[in-house]
Short mmCIF file of C-alpha atoms in Angstrom, two decimals:
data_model
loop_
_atom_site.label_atom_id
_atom_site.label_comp_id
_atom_site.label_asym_id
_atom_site.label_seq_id
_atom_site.Cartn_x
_atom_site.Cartn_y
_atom_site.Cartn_z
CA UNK Q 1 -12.32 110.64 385.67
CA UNK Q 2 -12.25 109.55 381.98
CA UNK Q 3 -12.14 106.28 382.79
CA UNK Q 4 -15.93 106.52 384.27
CA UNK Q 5 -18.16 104.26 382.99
CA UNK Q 6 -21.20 106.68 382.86
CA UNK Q 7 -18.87 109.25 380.28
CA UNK Q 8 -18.47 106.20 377.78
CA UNK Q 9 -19.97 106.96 374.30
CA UNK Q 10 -23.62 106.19 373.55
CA UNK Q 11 -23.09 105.51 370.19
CA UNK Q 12 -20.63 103.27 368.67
CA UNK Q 13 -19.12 106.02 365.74
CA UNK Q 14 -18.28 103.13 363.92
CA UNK Q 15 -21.40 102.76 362.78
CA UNK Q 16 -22.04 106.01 362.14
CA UNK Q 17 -22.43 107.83 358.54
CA UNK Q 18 -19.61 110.20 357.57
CA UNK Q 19 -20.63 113.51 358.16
CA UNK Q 20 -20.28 114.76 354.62
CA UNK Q 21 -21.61 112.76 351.38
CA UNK Q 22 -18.76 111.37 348.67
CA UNK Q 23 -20.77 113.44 346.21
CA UNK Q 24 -19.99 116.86 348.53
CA UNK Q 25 -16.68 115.54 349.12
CA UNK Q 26 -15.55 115.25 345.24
CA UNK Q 27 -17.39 118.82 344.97
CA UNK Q 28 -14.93 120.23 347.48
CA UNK Q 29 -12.10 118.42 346.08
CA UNK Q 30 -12.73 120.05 342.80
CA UNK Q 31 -13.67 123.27 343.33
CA UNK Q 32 -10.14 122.97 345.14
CA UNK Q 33 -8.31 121.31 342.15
CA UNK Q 34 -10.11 123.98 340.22
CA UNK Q 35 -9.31 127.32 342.61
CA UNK Q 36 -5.26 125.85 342.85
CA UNK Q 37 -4.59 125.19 339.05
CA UNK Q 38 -5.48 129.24 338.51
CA UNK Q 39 -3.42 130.22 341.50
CA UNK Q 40 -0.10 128.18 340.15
CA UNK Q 41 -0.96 129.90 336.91
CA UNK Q 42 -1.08 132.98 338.32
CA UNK Q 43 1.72 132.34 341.05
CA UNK Q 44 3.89 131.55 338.00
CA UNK Q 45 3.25 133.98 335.73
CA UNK Q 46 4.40 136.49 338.44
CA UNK Q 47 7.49 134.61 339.72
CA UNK Q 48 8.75 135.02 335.34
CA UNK Q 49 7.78 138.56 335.52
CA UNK Q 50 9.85 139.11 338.44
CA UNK Q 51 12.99 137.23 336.98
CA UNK Q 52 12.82 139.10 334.15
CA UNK Q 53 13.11 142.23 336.04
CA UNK Q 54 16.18 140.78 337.00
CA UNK Q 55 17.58 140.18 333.90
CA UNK Q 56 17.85 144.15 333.34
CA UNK Q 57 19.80 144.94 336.45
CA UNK Q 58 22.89 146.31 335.95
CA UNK Q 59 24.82 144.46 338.49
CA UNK Q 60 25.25 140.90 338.17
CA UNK Q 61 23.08 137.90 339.87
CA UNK Q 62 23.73 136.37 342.98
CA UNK Q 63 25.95 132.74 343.09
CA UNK Q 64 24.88 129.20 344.68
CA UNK Q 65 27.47 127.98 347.56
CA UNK Q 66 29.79 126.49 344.57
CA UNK Q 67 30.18 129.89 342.93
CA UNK Q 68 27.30 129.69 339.74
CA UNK Q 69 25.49 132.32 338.61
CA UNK Q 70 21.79 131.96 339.71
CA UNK Q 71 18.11 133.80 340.17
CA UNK Q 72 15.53 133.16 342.84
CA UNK Q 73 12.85 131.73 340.03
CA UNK Q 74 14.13 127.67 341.08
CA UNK Q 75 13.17 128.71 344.46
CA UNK Q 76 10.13 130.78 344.91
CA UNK Q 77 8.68 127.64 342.49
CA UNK Q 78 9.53 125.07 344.12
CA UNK Q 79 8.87 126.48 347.50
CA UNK Q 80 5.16 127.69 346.68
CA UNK Q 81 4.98 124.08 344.87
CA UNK Q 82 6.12 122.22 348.09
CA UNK Q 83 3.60 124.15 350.17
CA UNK Q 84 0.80 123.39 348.61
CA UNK Q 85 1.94 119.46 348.35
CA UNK Q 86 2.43 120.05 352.12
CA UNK Q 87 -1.45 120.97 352.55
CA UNK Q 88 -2.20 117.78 349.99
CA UNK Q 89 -0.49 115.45 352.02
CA UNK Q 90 -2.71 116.17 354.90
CA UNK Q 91 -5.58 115.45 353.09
CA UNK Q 92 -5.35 112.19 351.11
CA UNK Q 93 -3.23 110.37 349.15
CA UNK Q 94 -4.88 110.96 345.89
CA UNK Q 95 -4.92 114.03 346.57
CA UNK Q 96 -1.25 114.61 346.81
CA UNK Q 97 -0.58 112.58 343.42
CA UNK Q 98 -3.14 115.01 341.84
CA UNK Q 99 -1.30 117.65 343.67
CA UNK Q 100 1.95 116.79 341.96
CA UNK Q 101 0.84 116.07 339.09
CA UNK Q 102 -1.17 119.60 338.71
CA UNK Q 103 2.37 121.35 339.48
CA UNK Q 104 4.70 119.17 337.07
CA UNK Q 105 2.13 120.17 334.51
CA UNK Q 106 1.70 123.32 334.80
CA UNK Q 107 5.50 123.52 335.32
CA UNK Q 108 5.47 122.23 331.35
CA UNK Q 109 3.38 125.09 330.51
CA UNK Q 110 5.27 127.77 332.38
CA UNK Q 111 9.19 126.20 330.93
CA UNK Q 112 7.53 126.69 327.71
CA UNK Q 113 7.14 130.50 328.11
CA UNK Q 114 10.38 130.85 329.96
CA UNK Q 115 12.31 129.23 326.81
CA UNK Q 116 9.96 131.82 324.57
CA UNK Q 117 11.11 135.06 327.42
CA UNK Q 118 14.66 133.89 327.16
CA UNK Q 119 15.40 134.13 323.78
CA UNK Q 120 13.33 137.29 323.44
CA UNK Q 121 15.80 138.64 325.85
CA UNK Q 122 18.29 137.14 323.40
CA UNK Q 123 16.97 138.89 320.37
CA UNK Q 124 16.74 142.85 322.34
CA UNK Q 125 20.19 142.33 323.66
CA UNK Q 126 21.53 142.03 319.72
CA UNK Q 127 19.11 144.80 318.80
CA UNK Q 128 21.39 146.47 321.16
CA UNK Q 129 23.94 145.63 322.94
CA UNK Q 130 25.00 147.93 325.36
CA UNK Q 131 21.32 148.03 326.53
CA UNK Q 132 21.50 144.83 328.61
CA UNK Q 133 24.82 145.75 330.55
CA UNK Q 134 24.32 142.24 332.62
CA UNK Q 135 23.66 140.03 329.86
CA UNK Q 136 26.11 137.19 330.20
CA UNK Q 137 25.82 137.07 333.56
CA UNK Q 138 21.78 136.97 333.69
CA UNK Q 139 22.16 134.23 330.86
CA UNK Q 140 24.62 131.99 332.80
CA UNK Q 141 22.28 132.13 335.65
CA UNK Q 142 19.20 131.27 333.24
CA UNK Q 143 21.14 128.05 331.80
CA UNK Q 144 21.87 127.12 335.15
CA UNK Q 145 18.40 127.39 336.47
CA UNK Q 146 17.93 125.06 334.17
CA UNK Q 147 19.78 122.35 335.77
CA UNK Q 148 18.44 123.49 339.55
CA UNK Q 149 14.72 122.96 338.51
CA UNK Q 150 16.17 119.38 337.12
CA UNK Q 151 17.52 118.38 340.29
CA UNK Q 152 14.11 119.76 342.07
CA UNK Q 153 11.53 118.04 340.02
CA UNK Q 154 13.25 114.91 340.82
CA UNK Q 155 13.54 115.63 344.72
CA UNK Q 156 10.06 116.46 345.06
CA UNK Q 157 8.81 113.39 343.13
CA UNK Q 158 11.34 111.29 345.18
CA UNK Q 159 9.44 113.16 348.24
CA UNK Q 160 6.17 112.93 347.57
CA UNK Q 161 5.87 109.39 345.03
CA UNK Q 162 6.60 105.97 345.75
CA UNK Q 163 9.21 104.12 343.21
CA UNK Q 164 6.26 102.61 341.55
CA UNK Q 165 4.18 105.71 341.09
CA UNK Q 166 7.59 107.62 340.20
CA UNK Q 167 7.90 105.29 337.17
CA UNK Q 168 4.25 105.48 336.21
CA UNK Q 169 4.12 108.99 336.10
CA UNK Q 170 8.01 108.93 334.44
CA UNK Q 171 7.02 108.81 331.00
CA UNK Q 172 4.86 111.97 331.19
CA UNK Q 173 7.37 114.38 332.81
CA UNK Q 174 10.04 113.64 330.34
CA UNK Q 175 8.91 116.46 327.95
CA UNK Q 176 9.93 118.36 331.06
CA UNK Q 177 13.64 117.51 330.72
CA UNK Q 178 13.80 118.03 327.30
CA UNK Q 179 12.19 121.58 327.38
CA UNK Q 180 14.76 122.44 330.36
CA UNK Q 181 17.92 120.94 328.18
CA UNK Q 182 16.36 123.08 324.89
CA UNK Q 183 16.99 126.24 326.94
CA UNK Q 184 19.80 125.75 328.06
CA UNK Q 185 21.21 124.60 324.64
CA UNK Q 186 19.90 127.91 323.26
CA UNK Q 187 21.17 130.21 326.19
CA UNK Q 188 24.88 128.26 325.51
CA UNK Q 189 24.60 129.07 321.60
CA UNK Q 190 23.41 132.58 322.30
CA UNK Q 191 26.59 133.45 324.91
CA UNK Q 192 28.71 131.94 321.53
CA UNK Q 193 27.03 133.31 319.16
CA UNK Q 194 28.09 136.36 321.87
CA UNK Q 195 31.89 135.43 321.36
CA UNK Q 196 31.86 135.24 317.78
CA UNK Q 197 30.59 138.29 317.17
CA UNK Q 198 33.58 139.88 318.71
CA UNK Q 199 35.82 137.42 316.68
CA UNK Q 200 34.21 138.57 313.66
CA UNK Q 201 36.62 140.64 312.48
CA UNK Q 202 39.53 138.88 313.68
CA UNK Q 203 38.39 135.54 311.92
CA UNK Q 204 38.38 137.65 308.84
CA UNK Q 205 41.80 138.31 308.88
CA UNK Q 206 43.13 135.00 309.34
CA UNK Q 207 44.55 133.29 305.60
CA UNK Q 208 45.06 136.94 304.64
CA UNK Q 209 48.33 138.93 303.51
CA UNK Q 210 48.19 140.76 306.71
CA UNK Q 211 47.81 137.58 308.38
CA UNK Q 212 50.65 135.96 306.61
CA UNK Q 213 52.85 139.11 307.37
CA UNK Q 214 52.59 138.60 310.97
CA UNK Q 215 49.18 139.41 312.26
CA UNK Q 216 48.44 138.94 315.85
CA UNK Q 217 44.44 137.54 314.94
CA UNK Q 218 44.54 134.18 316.49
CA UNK Q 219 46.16 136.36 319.39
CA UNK Q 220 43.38 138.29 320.03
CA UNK Q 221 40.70 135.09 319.29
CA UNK Q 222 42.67 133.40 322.36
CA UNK Q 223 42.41 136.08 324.64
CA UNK Q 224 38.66 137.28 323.51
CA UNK Q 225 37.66 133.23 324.29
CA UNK Q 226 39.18 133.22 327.02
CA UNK Q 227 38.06 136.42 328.71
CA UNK Q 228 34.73 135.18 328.12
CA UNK Q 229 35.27 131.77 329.46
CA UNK Q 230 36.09 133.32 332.65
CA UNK Q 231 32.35 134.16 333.00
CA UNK Q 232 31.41 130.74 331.78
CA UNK Q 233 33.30 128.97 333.94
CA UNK Q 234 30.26 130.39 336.15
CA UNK Q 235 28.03 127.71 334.13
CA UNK Q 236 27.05 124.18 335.79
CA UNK Q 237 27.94 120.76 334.48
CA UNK Q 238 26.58 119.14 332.11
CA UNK Q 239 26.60 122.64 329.86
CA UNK Q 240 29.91 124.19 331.01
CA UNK Q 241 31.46 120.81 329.01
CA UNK Q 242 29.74 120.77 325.94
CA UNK Q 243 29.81 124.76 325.59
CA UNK Q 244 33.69 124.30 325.89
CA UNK Q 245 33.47 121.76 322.68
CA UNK Q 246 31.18 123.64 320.62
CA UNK Q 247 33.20 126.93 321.10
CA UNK Q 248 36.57 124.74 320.10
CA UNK Q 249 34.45 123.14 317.42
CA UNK Q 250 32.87 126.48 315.89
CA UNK Q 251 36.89 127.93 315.96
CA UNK Q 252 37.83 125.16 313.83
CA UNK Q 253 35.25 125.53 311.40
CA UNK Q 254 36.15 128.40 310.79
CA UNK Q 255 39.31 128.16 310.47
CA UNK Q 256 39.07 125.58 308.29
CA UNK Q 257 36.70 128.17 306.16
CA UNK Q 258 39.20 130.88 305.95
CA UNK Q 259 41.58 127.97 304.44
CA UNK Q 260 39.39 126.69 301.77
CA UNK Q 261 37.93 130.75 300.91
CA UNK Q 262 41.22 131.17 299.60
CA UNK Q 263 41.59 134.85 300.91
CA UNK Q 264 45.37 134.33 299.64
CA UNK Q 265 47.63 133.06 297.09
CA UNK Q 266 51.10 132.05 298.24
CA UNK Q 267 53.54 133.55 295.48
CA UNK Q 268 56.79 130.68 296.21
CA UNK Q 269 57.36 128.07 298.19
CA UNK Q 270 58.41 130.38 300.79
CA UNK Q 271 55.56 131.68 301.35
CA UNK Q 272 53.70 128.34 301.20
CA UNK Q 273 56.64 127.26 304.22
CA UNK Q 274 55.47 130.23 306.46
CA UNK Q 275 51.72 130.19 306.24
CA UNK Q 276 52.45 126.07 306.59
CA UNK Q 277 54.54 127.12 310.09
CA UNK Q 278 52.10 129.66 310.79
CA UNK Q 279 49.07 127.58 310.72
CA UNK Q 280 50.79 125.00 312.95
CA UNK Q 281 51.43 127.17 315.75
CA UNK Q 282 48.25 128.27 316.00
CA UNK Q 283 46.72 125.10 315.89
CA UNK Q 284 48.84 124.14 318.77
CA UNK Q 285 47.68 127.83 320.22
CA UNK Q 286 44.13 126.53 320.05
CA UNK Q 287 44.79 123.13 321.37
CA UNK Q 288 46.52 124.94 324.58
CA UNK Q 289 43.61 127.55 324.77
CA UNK Q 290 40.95 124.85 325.39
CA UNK Q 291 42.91 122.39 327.64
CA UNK Q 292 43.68 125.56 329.53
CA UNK Q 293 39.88 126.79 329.49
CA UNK Q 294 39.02 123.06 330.49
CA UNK Q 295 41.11 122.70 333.62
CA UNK Q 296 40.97 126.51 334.45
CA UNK Q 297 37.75 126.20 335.23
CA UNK Q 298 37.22 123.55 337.39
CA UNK Q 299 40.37 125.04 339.74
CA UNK Q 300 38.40 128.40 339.78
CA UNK Q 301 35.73 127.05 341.17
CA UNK Q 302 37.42 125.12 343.62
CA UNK Q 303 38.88 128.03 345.10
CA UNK Q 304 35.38 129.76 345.21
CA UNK Q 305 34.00 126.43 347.32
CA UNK Q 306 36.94 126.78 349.54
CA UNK Q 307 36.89 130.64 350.53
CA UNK Q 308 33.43 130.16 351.46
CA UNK Q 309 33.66 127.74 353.82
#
């Protein structure tokens, strides 16, 4: 029946003005460009409120499939980013580009106040620190957030841009990484600056007469490290590394400080003999520590992987 000659068009749409002027078009496109830059505002603003309810919990956040410490933030981002790149896509072309490029920037913005949120939540943890009962925990998950909206960013522009537009638009979402690598930087330093505060008083003892008479400080700084590390072990590569060599770097420093304080005088050449054999075993204490902490952590994580397949 469709095929009747008498139901073929009158008019050849071809020829045919579009229904809506360019100038109502762009209108509509704007007022829509417009209407979705104050939603993501708004979308994100809530999604960091929410986290940072998390942070306060008093049980500790959920873990990826490989066993690190996460929150949801990554997700409900990226998700209410991909939908509305999903409704883009149907549209045009330039409109998805504009899409994408609304959400990385905005995404700029809203790192910015995240890095700002995390190390207030730094600074009212040391105000006091039993108030925050989570706060390693909620900080490894934070750092490693860090690295999931990484790998994100560059699956959705792999998604959505073709390898020329991907290296157009490269240059401009750098500042992205680098926000992203400065909060994670601080959340490692803040977790250490966490550690050292317990050391404290242990560090103080070390090149002192109690030290030479046969304290057990470097003892205790082993199994205070440690004990932490088994938390950080919960952090993602790249960080987990270079955490691990600032922590071994900041115990030789100060080390190194209690040396040259001189908190004691040897009285003979005894004395000068044990502090010499004192010092060496605990250098080779150290160097076991952090070969231990290095491999200990990858074979923990292992094991999680494997008992939850």
């Amino acid at each position: 029946m469709m095929g009747n000659p008498e139901l073929a068009p009158e008019v050849d749409v071809n020829f045919l003005p579009p229904l809506v002027s360019q100038d109502v078009v762009d209108d509509l496109l704007n007022t829509y460009m417009s209407t979705l830059t104050t939603n993501i505002i708004g979308w994100l603003r809530k999604a960091l409120e929410t986290d940072k309810k998390d942070w306060l919990k008093e049980n500790e956040p959920e873990s990826d499939q490989d066993g690190y410490y996460q929150t949801t933030l990554p997700a409900i981002v990226f998700q209410m980013f991909e939908q509305n790149l999903q409704v883009a896509t149907q549209i045009s072309e330039d409109l998805k580009i504009k899409v994408l490029h609304l959400c990385l920037q905005q995404m700029s913005t809203f790192l910015i106040r995240y890095k700002d949120e995390a190390h207030l939540y730094k600074e009212e943890h040391l105000r006091n620190r039993q108030y925050h009962p989570c706060y390693v925990h909620y900080m490894v998950a934070i750092i490693n957030n860090c690295q999931t909206f990484k790998e994100s960013i560059v699956s959705l522009k792999k998604k959505y841009l073709t390898p020329v537009m991907e290296d157009i638009m490269a240059s401009s979402h750098a500042c992205i990484y680098a926000v992203l690598d400065d909060v994670a930087k601080e959340g490692c330093l803040s977790l250490l600056d966490e550690v050292f505060m317990d050391l404290e008083p242990h560090l103080n003892e070390l090149m002192t007469r109690k030290w030479l008479a046969g304290s057990n400080a470097v003892d205790t700084i082993c199994v205070t490290v440690e004990d932490y590390f088994h938390d950080f072990a919960r952090i993602k590569k790249p960080y987990k590394k270079k955490m691990t060599i600032e922590c071994h770097r900041r115990v030789v420093v100060e080390y190194i400080k209690a040396i040259m304080s001189k908190r004691i005088t040897f009285k003979n050449a005894e004395e000068r003999r044990e502090g010499a054999d004192r010092m060496n075993r605990e250098a080779e204490q150290f160097r076991f520590l952090f070969k231990k902490l290095t491999a200990v952590s990858s074979r923990k994580l292992e094991c999680h992987r494997l008992s939850h397949k």
